[in-house]
Amino acid sequence: MKLLRYGPLGQEKPGILAADGTIRDLSAHVADIAGDAILPEGLARLAAIDPATLPVVEGSPRLGAAVGGTGKFICIGLNYSDHAAETGATVPPEPIIFMKATSAICGPNDNVEIPRGSQKTDWEVELGVVIGKTAKYVSEDEAMDHVAGYVLVNDVSERAFQTEHHGQWTKGKSADTFGPTGPWLVTRDEVPDPQNLKMWLDVNGKRVQDGSSKTMVYGVKFLVSYLSRFMSLRPGDIISTGTPPGVGLGMKPPVFLKAGDVVELGIEGLGTQRQVFVQA
């Protein structure tokens, strides 16, 4: 299934993408794509519904973030061997974990605000893993049972805030609108191998990232198990798993985003995003 949320910011309704490409309204069945709706039994109930029997959503509504009620937005740094190489960094012996504020989450095609004082706003196409069942001290063999599905994420970053202002990376990752998420929550059954997905990102029509999740150092199973050792993972939590090479910071000379720039990105099977960058 491809589950989604549509409507004005803060008033999103639950929907599903039908086989004919139309959005169908799920409001009569669930309040939101969040909480109980993405538990295994909740997803099973939704899977039993024939989308053709649901009301068609007319027009082209705004799409919100694909999952609601996210309590934790956990990011993994330097998790692609080729991305680590382009930035001159060494692949860490254990995953680098940092948090992105949930207030950064926005719709996949919403405008993204360049923070005041920013000189180094950057892009990162990432595979997001959505937790669908509480995970605590789970093994790698059990890990996928706790995954509801996957989302496309742009882990927008302000590099000066991230690395030059001292302290942790979070301050360079958490500005409002720095977490476009969606367009869909694609359930796990539709993604047989999350470690073999093509990923791409364009800036103003130029392809700058063209990679694959197969160069991920720490894969989805490992990350879910690893993170569950340090904190419980709960339904709606998102793990953003890192980016392939081609970020602005890695270019020679570095290239960063400015107001008016258009960023488009996608992951095989997970849809696409398009953002216009504006000055905050």
Coordinates of C-alpha atoms in Angstrom, one line a residue:
M1 CA 0.0 0.0 0.0
K2 CA 0.9 3.6 -0.5
L3 CA -0.6 5.5 2.4
L4 CA -0.6 9.3 2.5
R5 CA -1.9 12.4 4.2
Y6 CA -3.5 15.3 2.2
G7 CA -4.9 18.7 2.9
P8 CA -3.9 22.0 4.5
L9 CA -1.0 22.1 7.0
G10 CA -2.3 20.8 10.4
Q11 CA -5.6 19.6 8.9
E12 CA -4.3 16.6 6.9
K13 CA -6.7 13.7 6.2
P14 CA -5.7 10.0 5.7
G15 CA -5.6 8.6 2.2
I16 CA -4.4 5.8 0.0
L17 CA -3.0 5.9 -3.5
A18 CA -5.2 3.7 -5.7
A19 CA -3.8 1.7 -8.6
D20 CA -5.3 4.2 -11.1
G21 CA -3.2 7.0 -9.5
T22 CA -6.1 8.7 -7.7
I23 CA -6.1 9.6 -4.1
R24 CA -8.8 7.8 -2.1
D25 CA -10.1 9.1 1.2
L26 CA -9.6 6.8 4.3
S27 CA -11.3 9.1 6.8
A28 CA -14.2 6.7 7.4
H29 CA -11.7 4.0 8.5
V30 CA -8.9 5.8 10.3
A31 CA -8.4 9.2 11.8
D32 CA -4.8 9.6 10.6
I33 CA -1.9 7.6 9.1
A34 CA -0.4 7.4 12.6
G35 CA -0.5 5.5 15.9
D36 CA -2.8 2.4 15.8
A37 CA -3.3 2.7 12.0
I38 CA 0.3 1.7 11.3
L39 CA 0.5 -1.1 13.8
P40 CA 0.6 -4.5 12.0
E41 CA -3.1 -5.2 12.8
G42 CA -4.0 -1.6 11.6
L43 CA -2.2 -2.1 8.3
A44 CA -3.8 -5.4 7.9
R45 CA -7.3 -3.8 8.2
L46 CA -6.4 -1.1 5.7
A47 CA -5.0 -3.7 3.3
A48 CA -8.4 -5.5 3.4
I49 CA -10.1 -2.4 2.0
D50 CA -10.6 -2.2 -1.8
P51 CA -9.5 1.3 -2.7
A52 CA -12.0 1.4 -5.5
T53 CA -14.8 1.5 -2.9
L54 CA -13.4 4.6 -1.3
P55 CA -14.3 8.2 -2.2
V56 CA -12.0 9.9 -4.8
V57 CA -10.2 13.0 -3.7
E58 CA -10.8 15.5 -6.4
G59 CA -8.2 17.9 -7.7
S60 CA -4.5 18.1 -6.7
P61 CA -4.5 18.6 -2.9
R62 CA -1.4 19.5 -0.9
L63 CA 0.3 16.4 0.4
G64 CA 1.4 16.4 4.0
A65 CA 4.2 14.4 5.6
A66 CA 3.3 10.8 4.9
V67 CA 3.1 9.7 8.6
G68 CA 1.7 11.7 11.5
G69 CA 2.4 11.6 15.2
T70 CA 6.2 11.1 14.8
G71 CA 7.8 11.2 18.3
K72 CA 11.4 10.7 17.2
F73 CA 13.1 11.7 14.0
I74 CA 16.4 9.7 14.2
C75 CA 19.2 10.3 11.7
I76 CA 22.2 8.3 10.8
G77 CA 25.4 10.2 9.8
L78 CA 28.0 9.1 7.3
N79 CA 26.2 5.8 6.5
Y80 CA 27.2 5.5 2.8
S81 CA 30.8 4.5 2.1
D82 CA 30.9 6.7 -1.0
H83 CA 29.4 9.7 0.7
A84 CA 31.9 9.4 3.6
A85 CA 34.7 9.4 1.0
E86 CA 33.5 12.5 -0.8
T87 CA 33.5 14.5 2.5
G88 CA 36.9 13.2 3.5
A89 CA 35.5 11.4 6.5
T90 CA 36.1 7.9 7.8
V91 CA 33.3 5.4 8.0
P92 CA 32.5 5.2 11.7
P93 CA 33.0 1.9 13.6
E94 CA 29.4 2.3 14.9
P95 CA 26.5 4.3 13.5
I96 CA 26.6 8.1 14.1
I97 CA 23.2 8.9 15.6
F98 CA 21.7 12.4 15.9
M99 CA 18.1 13.7 16.2
K100 CA 16.3 16.0 13.9
A101 CA 13.5 18.0 15.6
T102 CA 10.1 16.8 14.7
S103 CA 9.1 20.4 14.1
A104 CA 11.2 20.2 11.0
I105 CA 8.8 17.8 9.3
C106 CA 6.8 19.1 6.4
G107 CA 5.1 17.9 3.2
P108 CA 7.1 16.6 0.3
N109 CA 6.4 19.5 -2.0
D110 CA 6.2 22.3 0.6
N111 CA 8.6 25.3 0.3
V112 CA 11.7 24.9 2.4
E113 CA 12.9 27.9 4.3
I114 CA 16.6 28.8 4.3
P115 CA 17.3 29.9 7.9
R116 CA 18.3 33.5 8.7
G117 CA 22.0 33.8 8.7
S118 CA 22.5 30.6 6.6
Q119 CA 25.3 30.5 4.1
K120 CA 25.5 26.7 3.7
T121 CA 22.1 25.1 3.3
D122 CA 22.5 21.7 1.7
W123 CA 20.5 18.7 0.4
E124 CA 20.5 15.0 1.2
V125 CA 18.2 12.4 -0.4
E126 CA 17.6 9.6 2.2
L127 CA 15.6 6.4 2.8
G128 CA 13.4 6.8 5.8
V129 CA 12.3 3.8 7.8
V130 CA 8.9 4.1 9.6
I131 CA 8.5 2.1 12.8
G132 CA 5.1 0.3 13.0
K133 CA 5.5 -1.7 16.3
T134 CA 7.4 -0.8 19.4
A135 CA 10.9 -2.1 19.3
K136 CA 13.1 -2.5 22.4
Y137 CA 16.1 -4.8 22.5
V138 CA 15.1 -6.5 19.3
S139 CA 17.5 -8.8 17.3
E140 CA 18.3 -8.3 13.7
D141 CA 16.2 -11.3 12.8
E142 CA 13.2 -9.7 14.5
A143 CA 13.9 -6.1 13.3
M144 CA 11.8 -6.1 10.2
D145 CA 8.7 -7.2 12.1
H146 CA 8.8 -3.7 13.7
V147 CA 8.9 -1.8 10.4
A148 CA 5.7 -0.4 8.9
G149 CA 7.3 0.8 5.7
Y150 CA 9.5 3.4 4.1
V151 CA 9.4 7.1 3.1
L152 CA 11.4 9.4 1.0
V153 CA 13.2 12.1 3.1
N154 CA 15.2 15.2 2.2
D155 CA 17.5 15.6 5.2
V156 CA 18.0 19.3 4.6
S157 CA 21.1 20.5 6.4
E158 CA 22.8 23.8 7.3
R159 CA 26.5 22.9 7.3
A160 CA 27.8 25.9 9.2
F161 CA 25.2 25.4 11.9
Q162 CA 26.0 21.7 11.9
T163 CA 29.8 21.7 12.2
E164 CA 31.1 25.3 12.8
H165 CA 28.9 26.3 15.7
H166 CA 30.2 23.6 18.0
G167 CA 28.2 21.0 19.8
Q168 CA 26.1 18.4 18.2
W169 CA 24.8 18.2 14.6
T170 CA 21.2 18.7 15.6
K171 CA 21.2 22.5 15.3
G172 CA 22.2 22.2 11.7
K173 CA 19.4 19.7 10.9
S174 CA 16.3 21.0 12.7
A175 CA 15.2 24.3 11.2
D176 CA 11.5 24.5 10.3
T177 CA 10.8 22.7 7.0
F178 CA 14.2 20.9 7.0
G179 CA 12.4 17.5 7.0
P180 CA 10.3 17.0 3.8
T181 CA 8.8 13.5 4.2
G182 CA 6.7 11.5 1.7
P183 CA 4.8 11.6 -0.6
W184 CA 3.8 8.2 0.6
L185 CA 4.3 5.7 3.4
V186 CA 5.0 2.6 1.3
T187 CA 4.3 -0.5 3.3
R188 CA 7.1 -3.0 3.8
D189 CA 5.6 -5.7 1.6
E190 CA 6.0 -3.4 -1.5
V191 CA 9.8 -3.0 -0.8
P192 CA 11.3 -6.5 -1.0
D193 CA 14.9 -5.2 -0.6
P194 CA 15.5 -1.8 1.0
Q195 CA 19.2 -2.3 0.4
N196 CA 18.9 -2.1 -3.4
L197 CA 17.0 1.1 -4.2
K198 CA 18.0 3.7 -6.7
M199 CA 18.2 7.2 -5.3
W200 CA 18.6 10.6 -7.0
L201 CA 18.4 14.3 -6.4
D202 CA 18.4 17.3 -8.9
V203 CA 19.1 20.9 -8.1
N204 CA 17.7 23.3 -10.7
G205 CA 17.3 20.4 -13.2
K206 CA 20.9 19.2 -12.8
R207 CA 21.5 15.7 -11.4
V208 CA 23.8 15.9 -8.4
Q209 CA 23.0 12.7 -6.5
D210 CA 22.7 9.5 -8.3
G211 CA 23.2 6.5 -6.0
S212 CA 21.8 3.4 -4.4
S213 CA 21.0 2.2 -1.0
K214 CA 23.3 -0.8 -1.6
T215 CA 26.3 1.4 -0.6
M216 CA 24.7 1.9 2.8
V217 CA 27.2 0.8 5.5
Y218 CA 24.7 -0.1 8.2
G219 CA 21.5 -1.6 6.7
V220 CA 17.9 -1.3 7.9
K221 CA 17.8 -4.5 9.9
F222 CA 21.0 -3.6 11.8
L223 CA 19.9 0.0 12.4
V224 CA 16.5 -1.0 13.9
S225 CA 18.2 -3.5 16.2
Y226 CA 21.1 -1.2 17.1
L227 CA 18.9 1.8 17.9
S228 CA 16.5 -0.4 20.0
R229 CA 19.4 -1.0 22.4
F230 CA 19.6 2.6 23.3
M231 CA 15.9 3.8 23.1
S232 CA 12.5 2.3 22.5
L233 CA 11.3 2.8 18.9
R234 CA 7.6 3.5 18.7
P235 CA 5.0 3.6 15.9
G236 CA 5.5 6.7 13.8
D237 CA 9.1 7.2 14.6
I238 CA 11.3 7.7 11.6
I239 CA 14.9 6.6 11.0
S240 CA 16.5 8.6 8.2
T241 CA 19.3 6.3 7.1
G242 CA 21.9 8.5 5.5
T243 CA 22.7 9.8 2.0
P244 CA 24.7 8.8 -1.1
P245 CA 27.4 11.1 -2.5
G246 CA 26.6 14.3 -4.4
V247 CA 25.8 16.7 -1.6
G248 CA 26.8 20.4 -1.9
L249 CA 29.4 20.1 0.8
G250 CA 31.3 17.5 -1.1
M251 CA 31.6 19.5 -4.3
K252 CA 34.8 21.3 -5.3
P253 CA 34.2 24.1 -4.6
P254 CA 31.2 23.5 -2.3
V255 CA 27.8 24.5 -3.6
F256 CA 24.9 25.6 -1.4
L257 CA 21.3 26.5 -1.9
K258 CA 19.9 30.0 -2.3
A259 CA 16.4 31.4 -2.5
G260 CA 14.7 30.4 -5.7
D261 CA 16.5 27.1 -6.1
V262 CA 14.4 24.1 -6.9
V263 CA 15.3 20.7 -5.5
E264 CA 13.7 17.5 -6.9
L265 CA 14.4 14.0 -5.5
G266 CA 13.2 10.4 -5.6
I267 CA 13.8 6.9 -4.5
E268 CA 12.8 3.9 -6.6
G269 CA 9.2 2.8 -5.6
L270 CA 8.9 5.6 -3.0
G271 CA 7.8 8.5 -5.2
T272 CA 9.3 12.0 -5.7
Q273 CA 9.5 15.3 -4.0
R274 CA 9.9 18.9 -5.3
Q275 CA 10.8 21.9 -3.1
V276 CA 11.3 25.6 -3.8
F277 CA 13.8 27.1 -1.4
V278 CA 12.8 30.5 0.1
Q279 CA 14.4 32.9 2.5
A280 CA 13.0 32.7 6.1

